[in-house]
Short mmCIF file of C-alpha atoms in Angstrom, two decimals:
data_model
loop_
_atom_site.label_atom_id
_atom_site.label_comp_id
_atom_site.label_asym_id
_atom_site.label_seq_id
_atom_site.Cartn_x
_atom_site.Cartn_y
_atom_site.Cartn_z
CA MET A 444 -55.09 53.29 -112.03
CA ARG A 445 -54.70 53.22 -108.25
CA ASN A 446 -51.95 55.49 -106.95
CA ILE A 447 -49.87 55.08 -103.80
CA LEU A 448 -46.96 57.08 -102.42
CA ILE A 449 -43.94 55.49 -100.72
CA VAL A 450 -41.50 57.84 -98.98
CA GLU A 451 -37.73 57.20 -99.27
CA PRO A 452 -37.76 53.41 -99.75
CA GLN A 453 -34.63 51.73 -98.44
CA SER A 454 -33.80 48.10 -97.67
CA SER A 455 -37.12 46.20 -97.29
CA GLY A 456 -38.93 49.33 -98.47
CA LEU A 457 -37.62 48.68 -101.98
CA LYS A 458 -39.10 45.19 -101.88
CA LEU A 459 -42.42 46.74 -100.91
CA VAL A 460 -42.17 48.93 -104.02
CA GLU A 461 -41.62 45.79 -106.11
CA GLN A 462 -44.65 44.14 -104.52
CA ALA A 463 -46.86 47.16 -105.22
CA LEU A 464 -45.69 47.28 -108.85
CA ALA A 465 -46.35 43.55 -109.25
CA GLU A 466 -49.93 44.11 -108.04
CA GLY A 467 -50.51 46.79 -110.65
CA TYR A 468 -50.39 49.95 -108.56
CA GLN A 469 -49.13 53.27 -109.88
CA VAL A 470 -46.27 53.77 -107.44
CA TRP A 471 -44.93 57.26 -106.75
CA LEU A 472 -41.79 57.68 -104.68
CA ALA A 473 -41.08 60.76 -102.57
CA SER A 474 -37.38 61.46 -102.18
CA ALA A 475 -34.94 64.28 -101.54
CA GLU A 476 -32.66 62.71 -104.17
CA ILE A 477 -29.58 63.98 -102.31
CA GLY A 478 -26.89 62.30 -100.27
CA GLU A 479 -28.00 58.87 -99.09
CA ARG A 480 -31.64 59.68 -99.86
CA ASN A 481 -32.10 58.67 -103.47
CA ILE A 482 -33.99 56.23 -105.67
CA PRO A 483 -31.99 53.44 -107.36
CA ASP A 484 -31.78 53.85 -111.12
CA SER A 485 -33.25 50.36 -111.60
CA PHE A 486 -36.62 51.62 -110.29
CA LYS A 487 -36.89 54.88 -112.20
CA ASN A 488 -38.34 53.38 -115.39
CA LYS A 489 -40.82 51.20 -113.49
CA ILE A 490 -42.53 53.71 -111.22
CA ALA A 491 -45.09 56.41 -112.03
CA GLY A 492 -42.67 59.13 -110.95
CA ILE A 493 -40.49 60.69 -108.28
CA ILE A 494 -41.84 63.52 -106.13
CA HIS A 495 -38.79 65.61 -105.24
CA CYS A 496 -39.16 67.03 -101.75
CA ASP A 497 -37.62 67.45 -98.32
CA SER A 498 -38.59 63.97 -97.16
CA MET A 499 -37.96 64.87 -93.51
CA SER A 500 -40.77 67.45 -93.69
CA ALA A 501 -44.40 66.29 -93.75
CA GLU A 502 -45.48 69.79 -94.76
CA ASN A 503 -43.15 69.88 -97.77
CA ILE A 504 -44.16 66.39 -98.91
CA PHE A 505 -47.82 67.40 -98.64
CA GLN A 506 -47.27 70.54 -100.72
CA GLU A 507 -45.49 68.61 -103.47
CA VAL A 508 -48.12 65.85 -103.44
CA GLN A 509 -50.85 68.46 -103.80
CA LYS A 510 -49.11 69.89 -106.88
CA ILE A 511 -48.84 66.44 -108.49
CA SER A 512 -52.46 65.65 -107.64
CA VAL A 513 -53.65 68.81 -109.37
CA ASP A 514 -51.28 68.56 -112.35
CA LYS A 515 -51.99 64.87 -113.02
CA SER A 516 -55.60 64.79 -111.78
CA ILE A 517 -54.90 61.86 -109.49
CA ASN A 518 -55.76 60.87 -105.94
CA PHE A 519 -53.52 58.84 -103.66
CA GLU A 520 -54.85 55.87 -101.69
CA ALA A 521 -52.02 55.64 -99.16
CA VAL A 522 -48.81 57.23 -97.96
CA ILE A 523 -46.36 54.54 -96.85
CA PRO A 524 -43.00 54.88 -95.09
CA GLY A 525 -40.16 53.26 -97.03
CA PHE A 526 -37.93 53.26 -93.96
CA GLU A 527 -38.18 53.68 -90.19
CA TYR A 528 -37.30 57.37 -90.12
CA TYR A 529 -40.43 58.28 -92.11
CA VAL A 530 -43.11 56.49 -90.05
CA ASP A 531 -44.30 59.63 -88.24
CA VAL A 532 -43.74 61.84 -91.30
CA CYS A 533 -46.03 59.62 -93.39
CA ALA A 534 -48.69 59.56 -90.67
CA LYS A 535 -48.79 63.38 -90.80
CA VAL A 536 -48.95 63.52 -94.60
CA ALA A 537 -51.75 60.93 -94.62
CA LYS A 538 -53.68 62.99 -92.06
CA TYR A 539 -53.34 66.10 -94.24
CA LEU A 540 -54.65 64.09 -97.20
CA HIS A 541 -57.48 62.52 -95.13
CA LEU A 542 -56.15 59.01 -95.75
CA ASN A 543 -56.13 56.00 -93.44
CA SER A 544 -52.86 55.71 -91.54
CA LEU A 545 -51.44 55.36 -88.06
CA ASP A 546 -52.50 58.05 -85.62
CA VAL A 547 -49.81 60.74 -85.67
CA GLU A 548 -49.05 60.58 -81.94
CA ASN A 549 -48.93 56.77 -82.02
CA ALA A 550 -46.50 56.98 -84.94
CA ARG A 551 -44.26 59.35 -82.93
CA CYS A 552 -44.29 56.88 -80.04
CA CYS A 553 -43.08 54.18 -82.42
CA ARG A 554 -40.30 56.43 -83.71
CA LEU A 555 -38.79 58.02 -80.59
CA LYS A 556 -37.53 55.65 -77.96
CA ASN A 557 -38.29 57.89 -74.98
CA LEU A 558 -41.94 58.31 -76.03
CA MET A 559 -42.17 54.56 -76.62
CA ARG A 560 -40.93 53.82 -73.09
CA GLU A 561 -43.25 56.40 -71.52
CA ARG A 562 -46.35 55.13 -73.37
CA LEU A 563 -45.68 51.52 -72.42
CA LYS A 564 -45.00 52.40 -68.79
CA GLN A 565 -48.28 54.36 -68.64
CA ASN A 566 -50.07 51.25 -69.94
CA ASN A 567 -48.42 48.92 -67.39
CA VAL A 568 -46.38 47.09 -70.02
CA ALA A 569 -43.01 45.97 -68.66
CA VAL A 570 -40.02 48.02 -69.87
CA PRO A 571 -36.45 48.51 -68.65
CA ASP A 572 -35.97 51.11 -65.95
CA PHE A 573 -34.97 54.25 -67.84
CA ILE A 574 -34.12 57.93 -67.68
CA PHE A 575 -34.72 60.39 -70.50
CA LEU A 576 -31.80 62.80 -70.74
CA LYS A 577 -32.82 66.02 -72.47
CA SER A 578 -30.22 67.83 -74.56
CA GLU A 579 -29.48 70.35 -71.80
CA HIS A 580 -28.98 67.62 -69.16
CA THR A 581 -25.74 65.82 -68.26
CA GLU A 582 -24.73 62.78 -66.23
CA GLN A 583 -25.10 64.98 -63.14
CA ASP A 584 -28.87 64.83 -63.65
CA ILE A 585 -28.91 61.02 -63.37
CA PRO A 586 -29.74 59.75 -59.85
CA SER A 587 -26.73 58.34 -58.05
CA GLU A 588 -28.57 55.09 -57.34
CA PHE A 589 -29.13 54.28 -61.05
CA PRO A 590 -27.60 50.79 -61.46
CA PHE A 591 -24.79 49.63 -63.74
CA PRO A 592 -24.20 48.14 -66.22
CA ALA A 593 -26.53 50.40 -68.19
CA ILE A 594 -27.35 51.11 -71.83
CA ILE A 595 -27.08 54.53 -73.45
CA LYS A 596 -28.53 55.37 -76.86
CA PRO A 597 -29.85 58.33 -78.84
CA VAL A 598 -33.64 58.39 -79.01
CA ASN A 599 -33.95 58.60 -82.79
CA MET A 600 -31.51 56.23 -84.53
CA SER A 601 -31.66 52.66 -85.83
CA GLY A 602 -29.16 49.92 -86.66
CA SER A 603 -27.56 50.03 -83.17
CA MET A 604 -25.94 53.35 -84.06
CA HIS A 605 -24.32 54.79 -80.93
CA VAL A 606 -25.74 52.15 -78.59
CA TYR A 607 -23.29 51.48 -75.76
CA LYS A 608 -23.14 49.33 -72.66
CA VAL A 609 -21.44 51.22 -69.82
CA TYR A 610 -20.21 49.98 -66.46
CA SER A 611 -19.66 53.18 -64.45
CA ARG A 612 -20.70 56.82 -64.22
CA ALA A 613 -17.33 57.86 -65.65
CA GLU A 614 -17.86 55.64 -68.71
CA LEU A 615 -21.42 56.92 -69.02
CA ALA A 616 -20.21 60.54 -69.00
CA ASP A 617 -17.67 59.67 -71.71
CA LYS A 618 -20.33 58.09 -73.96
CA ILE A 619 -22.69 61.05 -73.45
CA ARG A 620 -19.96 63.35 -74.73
CA LYS A 621 -19.09 60.98 -77.58
CA ILE A 622 -22.68 60.83 -78.84
CA ARG A 623 -23.32 64.55 -78.49
CA ASN A 624 -20.05 65.50 -80.17
CA SER A 625 -20.64 63.08 -83.04
CA ASN A 626 -21.21 64.34 -86.57
CA ASP A 627 -22.68 60.99 -87.60
CA ASN A 628 -25.92 60.77 -89.51
CA ASP A 629 -27.95 58.10 -91.22
CA LEU A 630 -29.86 59.00 -94.39
CA ASP A 631 -29.04 62.62 -93.49
CA LEU A 632 -30.79 62.28 -90.11
CA GLU A 633 -28.48 63.65 -87.42
CA VAL A 634 -27.88 61.72 -84.20
CA SER A 635 -30.10 63.24 -81.53
CA LYS A 636 -28.54 64.87 -78.48
CA GLU A 637 -31.50 63.62 -76.46
CA LEU A 638 -30.56 60.29 -74.93
CA LEU A 639 -32.10 57.30 -73.22
CA ILE A 640 -30.24 55.77 -70.29
CA GLU A 641 -31.72 52.45 -69.35
CA GLU A 642 -31.32 49.28 -67.37
CA TYR A 643 -29.27 46.58 -69.07
CA ILE A 644 -31.49 43.56 -69.74
CA ASP A 645 -29.52 40.32 -69.61
CA GLY A 646 -31.05 37.59 -71.77
CA ASP A 647 -31.40 36.12 -75.24
CA GLU A 648 -32.61 38.53 -77.91
CA PHE A 649 -35.42 37.90 -80.38
CA SER A 650 -37.29 39.82 -83.04
CA ILE A 651 -41.01 39.42 -83.56
CA GLU A 652 -42.45 40.15 -87.00
CA GLY A 653 -46.15 40.60 -87.45
CA ILE A 654 -48.92 42.32 -89.36
CA VAL A 655 -52.09 43.90 -87.99
CA ASN A 656 -55.24 43.27 -90.00
CA SER A 657 -56.50 46.82 -90.54
CA LEU A 658 -60.08 45.61 -91.06
CA ASN A 659 -60.56 43.85 -87.72
CA GLY A 660 -57.48 44.65 -85.60
CA GLU A 661 -56.34 41.02 -85.43
CA ILE A 662 -52.59 40.73 -84.79
CA HIS A 663 -50.88 38.04 -86.86
CA ILE A 664 -47.45 36.87 -85.67
CA TRP A 665 -45.40 35.62 -88.60
CA SER A 666 -42.06 34.97 -86.95
CA VAL A 667 -40.25 34.80 -83.64
CA THR A 668 -36.66 35.07 -84.81
CA ARG A 669 -33.60 34.22 -82.82
CA LYS A 670 -31.00 36.95 -83.20
CA LEU A 671 -27.25 36.53 -83.16
CA LEU A 672 -25.42 39.57 -81.75
CA GLY A 673 -21.75 40.52 -81.88
CA GLY A 674 -19.38 43.17 -83.14
CA ALA A 675 -17.37 45.74 -81.24
CA SER A 676 -20.39 47.00 -79.28
CA GLY A 677 -21.96 43.58 -78.72
CA PHE A 678 -25.24 44.91 -80.18
CA VAL A 679 -24.64 44.50 -83.91
CA GLU A 680 -27.04 41.99 -85.45
CA ILE A 681 -24.76 39.45 -87.11
CA GLY A 682 -27.40 36.93 -88.03
CA HIS A 683 -31.04 35.83 -87.90
CA ILE A 684 -32.64 32.40 -88.09
CA VAL A 685 -36.28 32.19 -89.19
CA SER A 686 -37.94 28.85 -88.45
CA ASP A 687 -40.93 27.20 -86.77
CA PHE A 688 -41.09 28.87 -83.36
CA SER A 689 -43.90 26.74 -81.89
CA LYS A 690 -41.49 24.77 -79.70
CA LEU A 691 -39.26 27.73 -78.84
CA ASP A 692 -38.91 28.32 -75.11
CA TYR A 693 -41.25 31.06 -73.89
CA ALA A 694 -42.64 31.67 -77.41
CA ASP A 695 -46.23 31.99 -76.17
CA GLN A 696 -45.14 34.44 -73.47
CA MET A 697 -43.18 36.55 -75.96
CA ILE A 698 -46.08 36.62 -78.41
CA ALA A 699 -48.60 37.63 -75.73
CA TYR A 700 -46.24 40.39 -74.53
CA THR A 701 -45.66 41.68 -78.06
CA LYS A 702 -49.41 41.93 -78.60
CA GLN A 703 -49.63 44.01 -75.41
CA VAL A 704 -46.97 46.34 -76.83
CA VAL A 705 -48.73 46.66 -80.20
CA LEU A 706 -52.06 47.50 -78.55
CA ALA A 707 -50.52 49.98 -76.10
CA LEU A 708 -48.76 51.86 -78.90
CA GLY A 709 -51.86 51.92 -81.10
CA ILE A 710 -50.35 50.06 -84.05
CA ASP A 711 -53.65 49.24 -85.76
CA LYS A 712 -52.51 48.50 -89.32
CA GLY A 713 -49.52 47.39 -91.31
CA PRO A 714 -46.37 45.47 -90.38
CA PHE A 715 -44.35 45.78 -87.20
CA HIS A 716 -40.86 44.74 -86.15
CA ALA A 717 -40.30 44.25 -82.40
CA GLU A 718 -36.98 43.54 -80.72
CA LEU A 719 -37.05 42.11 -77.22
CA ARG A 720 -35.00 40.18 -74.72
CA PHE A 721 -36.18 37.42 -72.42
CA CYS A 722 -34.92 38.85 -69.14
CA LYS A 723 -33.17 36.24 -66.99
CA LYS A 724 -33.72 38.30 -63.83
CA ARG A 725 -37.42 39.08 -64.30
CA LYS A 726 -38.22 35.83 -66.13
CA GLN A 727 -40.23 37.72 -68.74
CA PRO A 728 -39.86 39.38 -72.13
CA ILE A 729 -38.82 43.04 -72.16
CA LEU A 730 -39.03 45.29 -75.22
CA MET A 731 -35.87 46.85 -76.59
CA GLU A 732 -37.78 48.71 -79.33
CA ILE A 733 -40.51 48.34 -81.92
CA GLY A 734 -41.03 49.87 -85.35
CA ALA A 735 -44.35 50.25 -87.17
CA ARG A 736 -42.72 49.20 -90.43
CA LEU A 737 -41.02 46.31 -92.19
CA ALA A 738 -37.86 44.90 -90.65
CA GLY A 739 -34.54 45.30 -92.42
CA ASP A 740 -31.77 42.72 -92.80
CA HIS A 741 -33.84 40.82 -95.41
CA LEU A 742 -36.05 39.45 -92.60
CA PRO A 743 -39.34 39.76 -94.56
CA GLU A 744 -37.70 37.85 -97.41
CA LEU A 745 -36.50 35.13 -95.04
CA ILE A 746 -39.98 34.85 -93.52
CA SER A 747 -41.62 34.66 -96.96
CA GLU A 748 -39.18 31.92 -97.99
CA ALA A 749 -39.55 29.88 -94.80
CA ARG A 750 -43.37 30.16 -94.73
CA GLY A 751 -43.98 29.82 -98.46
CA THR A 752 -46.15 32.93 -98.70
CA SER A 753 -45.35 36.62 -99.20
CA PHE A 754 -44.98 38.74 -96.07
CA PHE A 755 -44.70 41.79 -98.35
CA LYS A 756 -48.09 41.12 -99.97
CA SER A 757 -49.91 40.88 -96.65
CA ALA A 758 -48.08 43.93 -95.27
CA LEU A 759 -49.07 45.99 -98.31
CA ASN A 760 -52.68 44.80 -98.21
CA SER A 761 -52.98 45.79 -94.56
CA LEU A 762 -51.60 49.26 -95.25
CA LEU A 763 -54.17 49.61 -98.05
CA MET A 764 -57.05 48.60 -95.74
CA GLN A 765 -57.54 45.22 -97.42
CA ASP A 766 -57.94 41.75 -95.93
CA ILE A 767 -54.72 39.79 -95.43
CA GLU A 768 -53.62 36.18 -95.56
CA LYS A 769 -52.72 34.39 -92.36
CA PRO A 770 -49.20 32.92 -92.28
CA GLN A 771 -48.93 29.48 -93.86
CA LEU A 772 -47.29 26.34 -92.46
CA TRP A 773 -43.51 26.30 -92.35
CA GLN A 774 -41.68 25.09 -95.47
CA GLY A 775 -38.19 25.12 -93.92
CA ALA A 776 -35.72 27.37 -92.13
CA SER A 777 -34.05 30.50 -93.52
CA GLY A 778 -31.06 32.35 -92.17
CA ILE A 779 -28.86 35.31 -92.85
CA CYS A 780 -25.38 36.00 -91.55
CA PHE A 781 -23.07 39.01 -91.75
CA LEU A 782 -19.31 39.19 -91.63
CA LEU A 783 -18.04 42.22 -89.74
CA ARG A 784 -14.96 44.28 -90.45
CA ASN A 785 -12.10 43.76 -88.03
CA GLN A 786 -8.58 45.13 -87.76
CA ASP A 787 -7.12 42.24 -89.77
CA TYR A 788 -9.75 42.39 -92.50
CA LEU A 789 -8.43 40.41 -95.51
CA PRO A 790 -11.21 39.61 -98.01
CA ALA A 791 -9.04 37.48 -100.28
CA LYS A 792 -8.11 35.27 -97.33
CA ILE A 793 -11.77 34.93 -96.31
CA GLU A 794 -12.77 33.98 -99.85
CA GLN A 795 -10.14 31.22 -99.83
CA LYS A 796 -11.63 29.84 -96.60
CA ILE A 797 -15.15 29.94 -98.08
CA GLU A 798 -14.06 27.94 -101.12
CA CYS A 799 -12.54 25.24 -98.90
CA ILE A 800 -15.86 24.42 -97.19
CA ASP A 801 -18.51 22.13 -98.71
CA TRP A 802 -21.58 24.26 -97.98
CA LYS A 803 -24.96 22.53 -97.91
CA TYR A 804 -27.28 25.40 -97.02
CA LEU A 805 -25.43 28.50 -98.26
CA LYS A 806 -27.56 29.89 -101.10
CA GLU A 807 -26.06 33.27 -101.93
CA MET A 808 -23.42 35.69 -100.76
CA HIS A 809 -22.38 39.22 -101.65
CA TRP A 810 -19.70 41.63 -100.48
CA ASN A 811 -20.25 45.21 -99.40
CA VAL A 812 -16.73 46.58 -99.35
CA GLY A 813 -16.33 50.35 -99.30
CA ASN A 814 -13.51 52.70 -98.49
CA ASP A 815 -14.47 53.03 -94.82
CA THR A 816 -11.90 51.23 -92.65
CA GLN A 817 -13.14 52.50 -89.28
CA ILE A 818 -14.79 50.06 -86.86
CA HIS A 819 -18.05 51.69 -85.76
CA GLY A 820 -19.68 49.02 -83.60
CA ASP A 821 -22.93 49.14 -85.61
CA PHE A 822 -24.44 48.10 -88.97
CA ARG A 823 -21.74 50.01 -90.88
CA ASP A 824 -19.21 47.28 -89.96
CA ARG A 825 -20.93 44.67 -92.15
CA ILE A 826 -18.77 43.70 -95.10
CA CYS A 827 -20.41 40.53 -96.39
CA THR A 828 -23.93 39.06 -96.37
CA ALA A 829 -24.80 35.37 -96.80
CA ARG A 830 -28.23 33.74 -97.13
CA PHE A 831 -28.99 30.17 -95.99
CA TYR A 832 -31.99 27.89 -96.46
CA GLY A 833 -32.77 24.28 -95.60
CA GLU A 834 -34.99 21.90 -93.64
CA ASN A 835 -32.58 20.92 -90.85
CA ILE A 836 -32.27 23.91 -88.54
CA ILE A 837 -29.43 22.42 -86.47
CA GLU A 838 -27.25 21.91 -89.54
CA LEU A 839 -28.24 25.32 -90.91
CA GLU A 840 -27.29 27.02 -87.65
CA HIS A 841 -23.96 25.17 -87.64
CA GLU A 842 -23.17 26.41 -91.16
CA MET A 843 -24.06 29.98 -90.20
CA LYS A 844 -21.71 29.74 -87.21
CA GLN A 845 -18.97 28.42 -89.51
CA PHE A 846 -19.51 31.35 -91.84
CA TYR A 847 -19.41 34.00 -89.14
CA GLU A 848 -16.22 32.57 -87.64
CA LEU A 849 -14.40 32.96 -90.97
CA ASN A 850 -13.51 36.53 -90.04
CA GLN A 851 -12.89 36.13 -86.32
CA LEU A 852 -9.46 36.83 -84.86
#
């Protein structure tokens, strides 16, 4: 049997586990099995086993993998990140095991936003003007001429966690203190005190999903997805629409730019998820960030549905150094929409509104209601998820807008 290791699968990473199992692989999962880092019970009887380890440490994962390899007399074919935070960790483990993977330094550039910006700037790829604020630096170290509004964010987080738009130096100083005094973490990863201060890019936001053929380096673009943003911070992704992008304004320009980014960062295998804005001022696409991994928010599922072929299968094949399918013709349009918690959050009232509407494209919906009542301004504010699918994108988009407005004040 062929053995692969997936580290801390979350979100789309769990779907990748399902794909690997369906293809007959012996799937081992590396996990700390503490806090938010754990394997769902529904997977435990399907996989080959769990390798208990400190999943933030490449050295510890390697040690535990070596023990399993000796005890079970098995060899692993690949080490795959199950979530964004493990991209560089997996690259290191794969290097220790002499397996094909992303170059370690390239993986770090995909993980840390300051390194990403620096690498792209060095390769003459357009990025926002930015300043890297080391942990010992304060707002006093930012040049007085740096323009506002500006964006401030920690270099290591995802899901728009602690991303703020600021309009003055006083507001910037306040957000620096807020981030650095925060005890927040995601999957036990603490918010970095190293920050990126960057130019605010005004323009529509898109995500680009693709896969690099690891055998010949060809970059396949599967989707150019229009993103709907909202929430308290204005940066929370509240919806995505996946559909034929051939007639989308500036699609060719965005695709060509994304390929520049992929090449500059050395992403030479596997899936990638790029987020960019088409800058009104510069009249060109500008990268917000890119991950050398599957997108979250069910995007690979939406793409697979809309294109009639599995994004997960091709992503897995690329990671395993196998040939991949090119994306197929579009079968329809898929969308996802999130309701966000607000101060007057009344789920029973929202459910009544939902039942009063004759939905044509709404396919499924589920609630994610916890005990947290705080409004964070990031992915933690999502309380309900709805999936849409149909052939008429205008009608589908109208229904998604109807759904989102159910919880607006």
